[in-house]
Amino acid sequence: MIQDRQGNSLPGASPKAAELFDLSCRRFARFRGDPVAPLDDAIAESPDFGMAKIAKAWIYVMSTEPGATAGARRILRDIEKEHPAPSEREAAHVRALQAATVGHWTEAGRVLDMWSAFHPRDYLALLAGHQIDFLTANARNLRDRIARALPAWEKLPERSFLLGMLAFGLEEAGDYDRAEAAGREALEKDAEDAWAHHAVAHVMEMQGRAEEGRDFIRRRRQHWAQPDSFLKIHNWWHLALCHLELGEFDAALQLYDDEIRAGESTIAMNLADAAALLWRLQVIGVDVGERWEELADAWTQHADGRCYPFNDMHAAMAFIGAGRRNDALDLLVAAEGADPGEMRDWMAHTGRPVIEGLVAFDRGHYMEAAELLFPARQIYGTFGGSHAQRDVIDWTLTEAAIRGKIHGLADSLIAERLSLRPGSRINRAFQARSKKEH
C-alpha cells in the first residue's frame, strides 16, 4: 500500500496523490502556499483517497470561520457516506473532526492525542492537534503533545518543523530559554519556517525584548513575508507590538496601513490582529482615524457569537471602535441561541464578560469594565489565543483602572506588568499616568 513520507498507509491513494498529500502537509506546516489545492488535485487523481478529504476538512475547520466550518462539516458528511469502512487512521481523524466541526475542540484534541500516542509519526494529527492546543489556549499540551512525539522523528527531515511547534509550546508554558533555543535550531534547518520564527518573536515579546524583537523580525523579513505566507500578517502584527512597547506609535500605525490591512484580508486571524492593534492604540489615546469602519465591515462575515468566542471578542472591538456598539452586543444575543457545547460555555464564561467589559469601557463606565475584565482575564481554559494576544484584555483592564481612579487595582496591575516587562515604555507610561491620578 502507498505510504506518506512518514511511513503511514494512505488507502485509496495513487503515488501521485500521495505526493500531493505530502505537499499539502508541508505547506500546512510552513504556513506557506495553498495547502488545499494539492488536496483537490489528489482527490481528483484518487477519488477514494480518504486522508486527502480528511486533511481538507481539517484545514477548513482550523480557520475558526463559520463559513469554512460549515464546509468542513459537508466534507465530513461526504467522508462518512463514501468511506463506510475507514482505516484505523481515518476513523480516528473522523472522530476528532466530528468533535471539532461542532465546536468541541477539547474532545477533538484528546482524540488526536490518544491516536498520536500510538502513531507519533502521523504528521497531520500533530499539525491539527497543535493548532487545537493553540485554539484552546492549552499551554501545557501545546508543549507536551509535540514533546511526546519528537523522539519518533529523530531521523525524519520534517523534524525541524516539530522543533518550531515545540518552541511555541515551550514559550506559552513560560520556558523561554528552551523555547528560543528550539526555535532558533528550527530556523537553522529551515530559515523560512514561519512558525518557528513566530515562536522566537513570542519569546522576545514576553521577555520585554522589544528592540531586539523589532530588529530580529525586520532582519528576517525575506524569510517570512513572502506573498504566499499565511503567517505574514501575524508576523507584521508582532513587529507592530514591538513598536508599541517602544512607544513608536506612528510606526505601528504605518504597519497597519502598509502591511496588516493593505490587502484588506478577510481571513479571521488577520482581522483579529488588525482589531487588537487598533484597540491597543486607541485605548492609550492614539487617534486611529477612520480605520475602524472598514475593519468592522470585514468582521460581519465571521462574527456570529457561536463559532469561536476569541474571534467574537476581536469583532466586538472593531464594532465598538466604529461606533457600532449594538453590533457588539448583538453577538451576545446570538450566542444565546447557540447549541449546547464547549463554544457556548466559552462565550458564557469568558466571551460575554469580556465583550461586556469592552462595551463598559467604551461607555466610560470604568469600574464596571474593571469588575468584568479582572476575573475574565484569568479564565484561560475557556478561551483561545496566546499570552501575547490575550494581553489586550489586561491592557484594557489596566487603562480602565487608571481612568476610573481605582488606585489600588491600577497600582497592582502595573506592578504585575512591570514584573514581566520592566523595560516596557508602555508599562512605564501606565505607571506615570497612574501616579498623576492619585
PDB file of C-alpha atoms in Angstrom, residues 102-272:
ATOM      1  CA  VAL A 102     -19.380  21.231  16.231  1.00  0.00           C
ATOM      2  CA  GLY A 103     -17.018  23.279  18.410  1.00  0.00           C
ATOM      3  CA  HIS A 104     -15.909  20.570  20.827  1.00  0.00           C
ATOM      4  CA  TRP A 105     -12.244  21.423  20.417  1.00  0.00           C
ATOM      5  CA  THR A 106     -11.027  19.864  23.648  1.00  0.00           C
ATOM      6  CA  GLU A 107     -12.523  16.494  22.728  1.00  0.00           C
ATOM      7  CA  ALA A 108     -11.057  16.731  19.234  1.00  0.00           C
ATOM      8  CA  GLY A 109      -7.628  17.384  20.717  1.00  0.00           C
ATOM      9  CA  ARG A 110      -7.996  14.454  23.112  1.00  0.00           C
ATOM     10  CA  VAL A 111      -8.880  12.038  20.302  1.00  0.00           C
ATOM     11  CA  LEU A 112      -5.837  13.103  18.294  1.00  0.00           C
ATOM     12  CA  ASP A 113      -3.654  12.895  21.391  1.00  0.00           C
ATOM     13  CA  MET A 114      -4.577   9.276  22.011  1.00  0.00           C
ATOM     14  CA  TRP A 115      -4.027   8.434  18.360  1.00  0.00           C
ATOM     15  CA  SER A 116      -0.627  10.136  18.351  1.00  0.00           C
ATOM     16  CA  ALA A 117       0.451   8.192  21.431  1.00  0.00           C
ATOM     17  CA  PHE A 118       0.422   5.041  19.297  1.00  0.00           C
ATOM     18  CA  HIS A 119       1.175   6.686  15.945  1.00  0.00           C
ATOM     19  CA  PRO A 120       3.561   9.583  16.702  1.00  0.00           C
ATOM     20  CA  ARG A 121       4.585   9.942  13.050  1.00  0.00           C
ATOM     21  CA  ASP A 122       1.124  10.943  11.852  1.00  0.00           C
ATOM     22  CA  TYR A 123       2.120  14.409  10.655  1.00  0.00           C
ATOM     23  CA  LEU A 124      -1.445  15.583  10.027  1.00  0.00           C
ATOM     24  CA  ALA A 125      -2.555  14.517  13.512  1.00  0.00           C
ATOM     25  CA  LEU A 126       0.279  16.519  15.070  1.00  0.00           C
ATOM     26  CA  LEU A 127      -0.311  19.572  12.892  1.00  0.00           C
ATOM     27  CA  ALA A 128      -4.039  19.612  13.646  1.00  0.00           C
ATOM     28  CA  GLY A 129      -3.550  18.779  17.311  1.00  0.00           C
ATOM     29  CA  HIS A 130      -1.001  21.551  17.783  1.00  0.00           C
ATOM     30  CA  GLN A 131      -3.382  24.105  16.335  1.00  0.00           C
ATOM     31  CA  ILE A 132      -6.186  22.800  18.546  1.00  0.00           C
ATOM     32  CA  ASP A 133      -3.972  23.298  21.594  1.00  0.00           C
ATOM     33  CA  PHE A 134      -3.408  26.875  20.447  1.00  0.00           C
ATOM     34  CA  LEU A 135      -7.103  27.474  19.763  1.00  0.00           C
ATOM     35  CA  THR A 136      -7.975  26.204  23.241  1.00  0.00           C
ATOM     36  CA  ALA A 137      -5.082  28.027  24.959  1.00  0.00           C
ATOM     37  CA  ASN A 138      -3.854  24.701  26.329  1.00  0.00           C
ATOM     38  CA  ALA A 139      -0.289  25.780  27.043  1.00  0.00           C
ATOM     39  CA  ARG A 140       0.740  22.503  28.642  1.00  0.00           C
ATOM     40  CA  ASN A 141      -0.372  20.351  25.733  1.00  0.00           C
ATOM     41  CA  LEU A 142       0.884  22.865  23.186  1.00  0.00           C
ATOM     42  CA  ARG A 143       4.276  21.887  24.563  1.00  0.00           C
ATOM     43  CA  ASP A 144       3.755  18.267  25.563  1.00  0.00           C
ATOM     44  CA  ARG A 145       1.899  16.948  22.502  1.00  0.00           C
ATOM     45  CA  ILE A 146       4.986  17.669  20.418  1.00  0.00           C
ATOM     46  CA  ALA A 147       7.450  16.600  23.114  1.00  0.00           C
ATOM     47  CA  ARG A 148       5.795  13.178  23.288  1.00  0.00           C
ATOM     48  CA  ALA A 149       6.119  12.637  19.539  1.00  0.00           C
ATOM     49  CA  LEU A 150       9.527  14.206  18.900  1.00  0.00           C
ATOM     50  CA  PRO A 151      11.714  11.129  19.631  1.00  0.00           C
ATOM     51  CA  ALA A 152       9.979   9.258  16.802  1.00  0.00           C
ATOM     52  CA  TRP A 153      11.084  11.941  14.336  1.00  0.00           C
ATOM     53  CA  GLU A 154      14.806  11.812  15.060  1.00  0.00           C
ATOM     54  CA  LYS A 155      15.781  10.744  11.534  1.00  0.00           C
ATOM     55  CA  LEU A 156      12.983  12.407   9.576  1.00  0.00           C
ATOM     56  CA  PRO A 157      13.595  15.623   7.599  1.00  0.00           C
ATOM     57  CA  GLU A 158      10.395  17.200   8.936  1.00  0.00           C
ATOM     58  CA  ARG A 159      11.743  17.086  12.486  1.00  0.00           C
ATOM     59  CA  SER A 160      12.696  20.758  12.271  1.00  0.00           C
ATOM     60  CA  PHE A 161       9.036  21.719  11.912  1.00  0.00           C
ATOM     61  CA  LEU A 162       8.266  19.842  15.110  1.00  0.00           C
ATOM     62  CA  LEU A 163      11.027  21.833  16.796  1.00  0.00           C
ATOM     63  CA  GLY A 164       9.263  25.023  15.718  1.00  0.00           C
ATOM     64  CA  MET A 165       6.000  23.746  17.173  1.00  0.00           C
ATOM     65  CA  LEU A 166       7.754  22.685  20.363  1.00  0.00           C
ATOM     66  CA  ALA A 167       9.306  26.150  20.599  1.00  0.00           C
ATOM     67  CA  PHE A 168       5.880  27.780  20.608  1.00  0.00           C
ATOM     68  CA  GLY A 169       4.618  25.327  23.204  1.00  0.00           C
ATOM     69  CA  LEU A 170       7.612  25.966  25.438  1.00  0.00           C
ATOM     70  CA  GLU A 171       7.090  29.724  25.107  1.00  0.00           C
ATOM     71  CA  GLU A 172       3.411  29.536  26.051  1.00  0.00           C
ATOM     72  CA  ALA A 173       4.387  27.347  29.019  1.00  0.00           C
ATOM     73  CA  GLY A 174       6.849  30.036  30.166  1.00  0.00           C
ATOM     74  CA  ASP A 175      10.051  28.105  29.411  1.00  0.00           C
ATOM     75  CA  TYR A 176      11.556  30.958  27.421  1.00  0.00           C
ATOM     76  CA  ASP A 177      15.197  29.906  27.187  1.00  0.00           C
ATOM     77  CA  ARG A 178      14.401  26.438  25.860  1.00  0.00           C
ATOM     78  CA  ALA A 179      11.734  27.903  23.591  1.00  0.00           C
ATOM     79  CA  GLU A 180      14.180  30.274  21.949  1.00  0.00           C
ATOM     80  CA  ALA A 181      16.796  27.553  21.593  1.00  0.00           C
ATOM     81  CA  ALA A 182      14.335  25.191  19.908  1.00  0.00           C
ATOM     82  CA  GLY A 183      13.032  27.936  17.642  1.00  0.00           C
ATOM     83  CA  ARG A 184      16.493  29.016  16.547  1.00  0.00           C
ATOM     84  CA  GLU A 185      17.509  25.402  15.915  1.00  0.00           C
ATOM     85  CA  ALA A 186      14.467  25.009  13.677  1.00  0.00           C
ATOM     86  CA  LEU A 187      15.372  28.190  11.803  1.00  0.00           C
ATOM     87  CA  GLU A 188      18.920  26.959  11.258  1.00  0.00           C
ATOM     88  CA  LYS A 189      17.463  23.938   9.467  1.00  0.00           C
ATOM     89  CA  ASP A 190      14.826  25.899   7.527  1.00  0.00           C
ATOM     90  CA  ALA A 191      15.141  29.677   7.541  1.00  0.00           C
ATOM     91  CA  GLU A 192      11.624  30.031   6.100  1.00  0.00           C
ATOM     92  CA  ASP A 193       9.852  28.181   8.918  1.00  0.00           C
ATOM     93  CA  ALA A 194       7.415  30.988   9.755  1.00  0.00           C
ATOM     94  CA  TRP A 195       6.021  29.184  12.807  1.00  0.00           C
ATOM     95  CA  ALA A 196       9.472  28.819  14.370  1.00  0.00           C
ATOM     96  CA  HIS A 197      10.233  32.472  13.599  1.00  0.00           C
ATOM     97  CA  HIS A 198       6.932  33.401  15.206  1.00  0.00           C
ATOM     98  CA  ALA A 199       7.803  31.347  18.309  1.00  0.00           C
ATOM     99  CA  VAL A 200      11.085  33.243  18.796  1.00  0.00           C
ATOM    100  CA  ALA A 201       9.227  36.543  18.321  1.00  0.00           C
ATOM    101  CA  HIS A 202       6.804  35.461  21.052  1.00  0.00           C
ATOM    102  CA  VAL A 203       9.707  34.813  23.428  1.00  0.00           C
ATOM    103  CA  MET A 204      11.061  38.307  22.857  1.00  0.00           C
ATOM    104  CA  GLU A 205       7.599  39.809  23.340  1.00  0.00           C
ATOM    105  CA  MET A 206       7.057  38.000  26.632  1.00  0.00           C
ATOM    106  CA  GLN A 207      10.516  38.925  27.921  1.00  0.00           C
ATOM    107  CA  GLY A 208      10.124  42.582  27.007  1.00  0.00           C
ATOM    108  CA  ARG A 209      12.987  42.491  24.499  1.00  0.00           C
ATOM    109  CA  ALA A 210      11.216  44.939  22.202  1.00  0.00           C
ATOM    110  CA  GLU A 211      14.231  46.478  20.463  1.00  0.00           C
ATOM    111  CA  GLU A 212      15.788  43.081  19.871  1.00  0.00           C
ATOM    112  CA  GLY A 213      12.438  41.719  18.707  1.00  0.00           C
ATOM    113  CA  ARG A 214      11.937  44.611  16.308  1.00  0.00           C
ATOM    114  CA  ASP A 215      15.368  44.101  14.790  1.00  0.00           C
ATOM    115  CA  PHE A 216      15.004  40.293  14.669  1.00  0.00           C
ATOM    116  CA  ILE A 217      11.681  40.452  12.833  1.00  0.00           C
ATOM    117  CA  ARG A 218      12.814  43.119  10.378  1.00  0.00           C
ATOM    118  CA  ARG A 219      16.138  41.429   9.702  1.00  0.00           C
ATOM    119  CA  ARG A 220      14.434  38.163   8.773  1.00  0.00           C
ATOM    120  CA  ARG A 221      11.572  39.592   6.733  1.00  0.00           C
ATOM    121  CA  GLN A 222      12.751  37.989   3.490  1.00  0.00           C
ATOM    122  CA  HIS A 223      12.137  34.602   5.140  1.00  0.00           C
ATOM    123  CA  TRP A 224       8.586  35.146   6.437  1.00  0.00           C
ATOM    124  CA  ALA A 225       6.996  37.982   4.433  1.00  0.00           C
ATOM    125  CA  GLN A 226       6.579  36.218   1.088  1.00  0.00           C
ATOM    126  CA  PRO A 227       3.283  36.936  -0.706  1.00  0.00           C
ATOM    127  CA  ASP A 228       2.088  33.342  -0.235  1.00  0.00           C
ATOM    128  CA  SER A 229       2.836  33.219   3.507  1.00  0.00           C
ATOM    129  CA  PHE A 230      -0.303  32.668   5.554  1.00  0.00           C
ATOM    130  CA  LEU A 231       1.510  33.925   8.669  1.00  0.00           C
ATOM    131  CA  LYS A 232       2.986  37.112   7.243  1.00  0.00           C
ATOM    132  CA  ILE A 233       0.301  39.457   8.588  1.00  0.00           C
ATOM    133  CA  HIS A 234       0.550  37.887  12.025  1.00  0.00           C
ATOM    134  CA  ASN A 235       4.305  38.405  11.982  1.00  0.00           C
ATOM    135  CA  TRP A 236       3.800  42.036  10.912  1.00  0.00           C
ATOM    136  CA  TRP A 237       1.486  42.308  13.922  1.00  0.00           C
ATOM    137  CA  HIS A 238       4.287  41.052  16.165  1.00  0.00           C
ATOM    138  CA  LEU A 239       6.541  43.750  14.750  1.00  0.00           C
ATOM    139  CA  ALA A 240       3.840  46.332  15.487  1.00  0.00           C
ATOM    140  CA  LEU A 241       3.730  45.120  19.108  1.00  0.00           C
ATOM    141  CA  CYS A 242       7.459  45.798  19.377  1.00  0.00           C
ATOM    142  CA  HIS A 243       6.876  49.342  18.143  1.00  0.00           C
ATOM    143  CA  LEU A 244       4.083  49.767  20.708  1.00  0.00           C
ATOM    144  CA  GLU A 245       6.325  48.654  23.548  1.00  0.00           C
ATOM    145  CA  LEU A 246       8.926  51.180  22.372  1.00  0.00           C
ATOM    146  CA  GLY A 247       6.385  53.991  22.148  1.00  0.00           C
ATOM    147  CA  GLU A 248       6.749  54.136  18.358  1.00  0.00           C
ATOM    148  CA  PHE A 249       3.042  54.572  17.671  1.00  0.00           C
ATOM    149  CA  ASP A 250       3.380  56.134  14.227  1.00  0.00           C
ATOM    150  CA  ALA A 251       5.451  53.158  13.102  1.00  0.00           C
ATOM    151  CA  ALA A 252       2.795  50.764  14.392  1.00  0.00           C
ATOM    152  CA  LEU A 253       0.057  52.604  12.503  1.00  0.00           C
ATOM    153  CA  GLN A 254       2.210  52.663   9.384  1.00  0.00           C
ATOM    154  CA  LEU A 255       2.483  48.886   9.575  1.00  0.00           C
ATOM    155  CA  TYR A 256      -1.281  48.674   9.941  1.00  0.00           C
ATOM    156  CA  ASP A 257      -1.784  50.659   6.744  1.00  0.00           C
ATOM    157  CA  ASP A 258       1.101  49.294   4.683  1.00  0.00           C
ATOM    158  CA  GLU A 259       1.012  45.629   5.666  1.00  0.00           C
ATOM    159  CA  ILE A 260      -1.676  44.448   8.071  1.00  0.00           C
ATOM    160  CA  ARG A 261      -4.666  45.924   6.205  1.00  0.00           C
ATOM    161  CA  ALA A 262      -3.043  46.773   2.891  1.00  0.00           C
ATOM    162  CA  GLY A 263      -4.775  43.908   1.113  1.00  0.00           C
ATOM    163  CA  GLU A 264      -7.943  44.132   3.212  1.00  0.00           C
ATOM    164  CA  SER A 265      -7.694  40.437   4.074  1.00  0.00           C
ATOM    165  CA  THR A 266     -10.941  38.729   5.056  1.00  0.00           C
ATOM    166  CA  ILE A 267      -9.239  35.909   6.984  1.00  0.00           C
ATOM    167  CA  ALA A 268     -10.417  35.889  10.604  1.00  0.00           C
ATOM    168  CA  MET A 269      -6.917  35.532  12.045  1.00  0.00           C
ATOM    169  CA  ASN A 270      -5.757  38.614  10.144  1.00  0.00           C
ATOM    170  CA  LEU A 271      -8.836  40.586  11.155  1.00  0.00           C
ATOM    171  CA  ALA A 272      -8.142  39.702  14.793  1.00  0.00           C
TER     172      ALA A 272
END
